[in-house]
Amino acid sequence: MSADRPVPREDGVATAEPARVPPAGDVILAVDIGGSRMSAGLVTLQGELIDRDQIVVDHDLNADRLFATLMVMLDGQLARAREHHNLRPIAVGVGATGPIAPNCETIAPLNIVSWRNFALRERLSDATMLPVFGDLDAKALALAEGWLGAGQGKESFLAMVISSGVGGGIILNGQLLDGADGNAGHVGHITVEPNGRRCACGARGCLEAEASGLAIEAITGRAITEPTYEIMQRTGRLVGRAVASVCNLLDLDLAVVGGSVALGFGATFFNSAQETLDDHAKLSFSRGARITPARLGDRGPLIGAGAVAIRGVRRARRRPSAA
Amino acid sequence: MSADRPVPREDGVATAEPARVPPAGDVILAVDIGGSRMSAGLVTLQGELIDRDQIVVDHDLNADRLFATLMVMLDGQLARAREHHNLRPIAVGVGATGPIAPNCETIAPLNIVSWRNFALRERLSDATMLPVFGDLDAKALALAEGWLGAGQGKESFLAMVISSGVGGGIILNGQLLDGADGNAGHVGHITVEPNGRRCACGARGCLEAEASGLAIEAITGRAITEPTYEIMQRTGRLVGRAVASVCNLLDLDLAVVGGSVALGFGATFFNSAQETLDDHAKLSFSRGARITPARLGDRGPLIGAGAVAIRGVRRARRRPSAA
């Protein structure tokens, strides 16, 4: 902003007359693709979420129409960035429910039937004229919690989301684990009850089939918001068992757990999980491992999507040919 | 070797009069530290094991005396390298049973009571005057099987050893996973039987407490070399269950399994393991995952120790200050 021509402000953030005042800085358009809800927001390079919006997924729409409703929201956020916040959007970051292909080149969310191998990255890139970087939602959350949340300063930890499903992302020695197709972190499909309930994936006794919101509602016949004490404890025990296996397997000692079910069940859940973890993480390097609530709350997914884009932009600058 | 002065040969390998003929090439002194046996050998930069020796661990010796018996074997191999093979030892590679500190700076093998936090790397370095690089034995095996064995050409796989204990190493996206203290890969401490047998680690129902050689002997009261059909199948099922959890968690689709118990139980074991894996690895990226026998047999541990050193030498050359 020029010093001799003050710009009017509202709510503490610079607003500018477009095309006259240069943007005060860069910002990421962050997008979180969930099975029932999609949200978008503006994330600064410091990880501040300064604007946000969300839509409910209309499962009756075909692939193109659904994308069009997403774009209405994204165009709105891009306009807010430029006109209201006087910031320049430099990239789009996406966190998407899995499975995905690397970089969200295509996505195939289990709960969005019309998007089968939907070419999300290219569609977003064409529509926004910005570089697009994507990853699994739970991996994005792991980046966010490591950056600014409960995993801050930790070189190695597991991030988990327990809501209608169970997802996860793993930071090991400072690196987010990808796996062959970018799907590493699927902690929901560790077997916790041999011969247990049938899982949506087709196997039996997966953590997701026993401890996800959908599973708990099916088991108890009650709304997930009205749990019994017993089911909160049982969910904690099962999560603790899976976390112990991961801590032992990967030599890590922290699980950061978010999601509406885990956070909603609160201390009862976390205490049971910690007790079971204590009973099962007994190796010299896993002893003392902790389960702790995610700290970024409902800002985590969008901050994580922002982190995915910031990582992507930095990598592209280091290897210009790979951009 | 000079062209005008032919060097006498035995068994197809150049032998030379020391100090007259320059060495024909470089070689690694490879060392495998097990709880009951230690072995050493010479591994070329192409991964050929050209000499080897082994000793039984005498558990009555104190730390220094045990190290002295190891050094007798190592000095013998170093002499063989120089005098018999006309090769120059350039580094020592170690694969050691865990837990270890990174690079085997110290080791504390569960079954070698006299070596508690034994400063193996420095002791070996002082005694051999060579750079020493170390890692967990099962991680070394993963490097070997990825280099020249059943994991060749695979970017991501799990290597397992099922013998008296159960160990593992994980290659993910071409990188050997380390974890906070270098102990990643401990697949033996995934819970496979909730409330199962007590494990040496203190937890219950770990894979190692149910499917290791020692566990099987305790369960059946029979020598591990005389298994029933049923126990071979059960061991396979439990291993298949753990492998499925790892494939789902880390987005990989291959487990290379070695060790005397797995290889001794043979097809009965591998068929049961594969069947259980098929039943539990149902995600788009884990479906079709395979369990396959390790291919390097009893050469794997030493070739793996050689690979640890070759990796170490290359890293040190890339970052001279970190050598």
GROMACS .gro file of C-alpha atoms in nm, chain A residues 96-250:
model
  155
   96ALA     CA    1  -0.971  -3.481   0.042
   97THR     CA    2  -1.131  -3.787   0.192
   98GLY     CA    3  -0.977  -4.100   0.039
   99PRO     CA    4  -0.885  -4.291  -0.150
  100ILE     CA    5  -0.700  -4.048  -0.370
  101ALA     CA    6  -0.435  -4.068  -0.640
  102PRO     CA    7  -0.111  -3.880  -0.558
  103ASN     CA    8  -0.158  -3.500  -0.543
  104CYS     CA    9  -0.537  -3.549  -0.578
  105GLU     CA   10  -0.480  -3.593  -0.950
  106THR     CA   11  -0.797  -3.797  -0.924
  107ILE     CA   12  -1.014  -3.861  -0.618
  108ALA     CA   13  -1.278  -4.126  -0.549
  109PRO     CA   14  -1.438  -4.041  -0.213
  110LEU     CA   15  -1.619  -4.346  -0.076
  111ASN     CA   16  -1.920  -4.129   0.013
  112ILE     CA   17  -1.948  -3.916  -0.301
  113VAL     CA   18  -2.081  -4.159  -0.555
  114SER     CA   19  -2.083  -3.918  -0.849
  115TRP     CA   20  -1.708  -3.851  -0.818
  116ARG     CA   21  -1.550  -4.177  -0.933
  117ASN     CA   22  -1.187  -4.107  -1.025
  118PHE     CA   23  -1.281  -3.745  -1.063
  119ALA     CA   24  -0.990  -3.542  -1.207
  120LEU     CA   25  -1.001  -3.287  -0.927
  121ARG     CA   26  -0.655  -3.135  -0.962
  122GLU     CA   27  -0.687  -3.049  -1.329
  123ARG     CA   28  -1.045  -2.925  -1.291
  124LEU     CA   29  -0.946  -2.692  -1.008
  125SER     CA   30  -0.637  -2.577  -1.193
  126ASP     CA   31  -0.837  -2.497  -1.508
  127ALA     CA   32  -1.107  -2.318  -1.312
  128THR     CA   33  -0.882  -2.107  -1.088
  129MET     CA   34  -0.573  -2.063  -1.311
  130LEU     CA   35  -0.368  -2.141  -1.001
  131PRO     CA   36  -0.132  -2.427  -0.919
  132VAL     CA   37  -0.317  -2.695  -0.721
  133PHE     CA   38  -0.167  -2.928  -0.460
  134GLY     CA   39  -0.367  -3.199  -0.286
  135ASP     CA   40  -0.342  -3.479  -0.035
  136LEU     CA   41  -0.555  -3.696   0.191
  137ASP     CA   42  -0.753  -3.495   0.447
  138ALA     CA   43  -0.601  -3.677   0.743
  139LYS     CA   44  -0.249  -3.629   0.606
  140ALA     CA   45  -0.326  -3.260   0.565
  141LEU     CA   46  -0.442  -3.252   0.926
  142ALA     CA   47  -0.115  -3.416   1.033
  143LEU     CA   48   0.074  -3.134   0.861
  144ALA     CA   49  -0.143  -2.874   1.033
  145GLU     CA   50  -0.112  -3.023   1.382
  146GLY     CA   51   0.263  -3.059   1.333
  147TRP     CA   52   0.291  -2.700   1.215
  148LEU     CA   53   0.074  -2.518   1.466
  149GLY     CA   54  -0.107  -2.774   1.682
  150ALA     CA   55  -0.048  -3.059   1.926
  151GLY     CA   56   0.236  -3.207   1.720
  152GLN     CA   57   0.434  -2.883   1.707
  153GLY     CA   58   0.804  -2.951   1.745
  154LYS     CA   59   0.760  -3.329   1.715
  155GLU     CA   60   0.962  -3.504   1.447
  156SER     CA   61   0.740  -3.815   1.457
  157PHE     CA   62   0.372  -3.858   1.542
  158LEU     CA   63   0.042  -4.005   1.427
  159ALA     CA   64  -0.253  -3.775   1.359
  160MET     CA   65  -0.599  -3.933   1.365
  161VAL     CA   66  -0.951  -3.823   1.286
  162ILE     CA   67  -1.239  -4.014   1.443
  163SER     CA   68  -1.566  -3.889   1.304
  164SER     CA   69  -1.808  -4.078   1.080
  165GLY     CA   70  -1.501  -4.270   0.961
  166VAL     CA   71  -1.149  -4.312   1.099
  167GLY     CA   72  -0.853  -4.160   0.913
  168GLY     CA   73  -0.493  -4.084   0.985
  169GLY     CA   74  -0.166  -3.935   0.873
  170ILE     CA   75   0.186  -4.011   0.993
  171ILE     CA   76   0.483  -3.779   1.027
  172LEU     CA   77   0.803  -3.982   1.067
  173ASN     CA   78   1.142  -3.817   1.113
  174GLY     CA   79   0.992  -3.492   0.992
  175GLN     CA   80   0.845  -3.639   0.674
  176LEU     CA   81   0.478  -3.700   0.597
  177LEU     CA   82   0.455  -4.067   0.493
  178ASP     CA   83   0.299  -4.117   0.150
  179GLY     CA   84   0.307  -4.486   0.062
  180ALA     CA   85   0.293  -4.626  -0.289
  181ASP     CA   86  -0.022  -4.435  -0.396
  182GLY     CA   87  -0.020  -4.161  -0.134
  183ASN     CA   88  -0.263  -4.341   0.098
  184ALA     CA   89  -0.033  -4.409   0.394
  185GLY     CA   90  -0.189  -4.334   0.731
  186HIS     CA   91  -0.509  -4.539   0.698
  187VAL     CA   92  -0.506  -4.630   1.068
  188GLY     CA   93  -0.878  -4.708   1.046
  189HIS     CA   94  -0.801  -5.040   0.879
  190ILE     CA   95  -0.576  -5.192   1.139
  191THR     CA   96  -0.745  -5.506   1.273
  192VAL     CA   97  -0.846  -5.446   1.635
  193GLU     CA   98  -1.108  -5.721   1.679
  194PRO     CA   99  -1.023  -6.046   1.501
  195ASN     CA  100  -1.349  -6.174   1.349
  196GLY     CA  101  -1.518  -5.849   1.449
  197ARG     CA  102  -1.775  -5.644   1.258
  198ARG     CA  103  -1.774  -5.628   0.882
  199CYS     CA  104  -1.605  -5.307   0.763
  200ALA     CA  105  -1.706  -5.091   0.466
  201CYS     CA  106  -1.375  -5.198   0.311
  202GLY     CA  107  -1.485  -5.562   0.313
  203ALA     CA  108  -1.259  -5.691   0.591
  204ARG     CA  109  -1.362  -5.772   0.950
  205GLY     CA  110  -1.270  -5.607   1.277
  206CYS     CA  111  -1.103  -5.295   1.136
  207LEU     CA  112  -1.081  -5.003   1.380
  208GLU     CA  113  -1.321  -4.814   1.154
  209ALA     CA  114  -1.576  -5.098   1.176
  210GLU     CA  115  -1.569  -5.085   1.556
  211ALA     CA  116  -1.491  -4.729   1.660
  212SER     CA  117  -1.613  -4.487   1.390
  213GLY     CA  118  -1.922  -4.276   1.438
  214LEU     CA  119  -2.119  -4.481   1.186
  215ALA     CA  120  -2.009  -4.808   1.351
  216ILE     CA  121  -2.097  -4.686   1.699
  217GLU     CA  122  -2.445  -4.578   1.588
  218ALA     CA  123  -2.497  -4.919   1.427
  219ILE     CA  124  -2.372  -5.103   1.737
  220THR     CA  125  -2.564  -4.900   1.995
  221GLY     CA  126  -2.873  -4.794   1.803
  222ARG     CA  127  -2.826  -4.446   1.954
  223ALA     CA  128  -2.723  -4.113   1.807
  224ILE     CA  129  -2.349  -4.054   1.827
  225THR     CA  130  -2.423  -3.744   2.035
  226GLU     CA  131  -2.587  -3.958   2.307
  227PRO     CA  132  -2.326  -4.220   2.386
  228THR     CA  133  -2.325  -4.442   2.692
  229TYR     CA  134  -2.029  -4.428   2.927
  230GLU     CA  135  -1.947  -4.784   2.826
  231ILE     CA  136  -1.927  -4.713   2.453
  232MET     CA  137  -1.704  -4.412   2.512
  233GLN     CA  138  -1.468  -4.634   2.711
  234ARG     CA  139  -1.478  -4.917   2.459
  235THR     CA  140  -1.403  -4.676   2.173
  236GLY     CA  141  -1.108  -4.544   2.370
  237ARG     CA  142  -0.975  -4.894   2.434
  238LEU     CA  143  -0.993  -4.989   2.067
  239VAL     CA  144  -0.825  -4.667   1.957
  240GLY     CA  145  -0.557  -4.718   2.223
  241ARG     CA  146  -0.493  -5.068   2.093
  242ALA     CA  147  -0.447  -4.947   1.735
  243VAL     CA  148  -0.230  -4.654   1.842
  244ALA     CA  149  -0.007  -4.889   2.044
  245SER     CA  150   0.046  -5.107   1.738
  246VAL     CA  151   0.144  -4.800   1.534
  247CYS     CA  152   0.379  -4.667   1.806
  248ASN     CA  153   0.550  -5.007   1.835
  249LEU     CA  154   0.568  -5.056   1.458
  250LEU     CA  155   0.699  -4.712   1.369
   0.00000   0.00000   0.00000
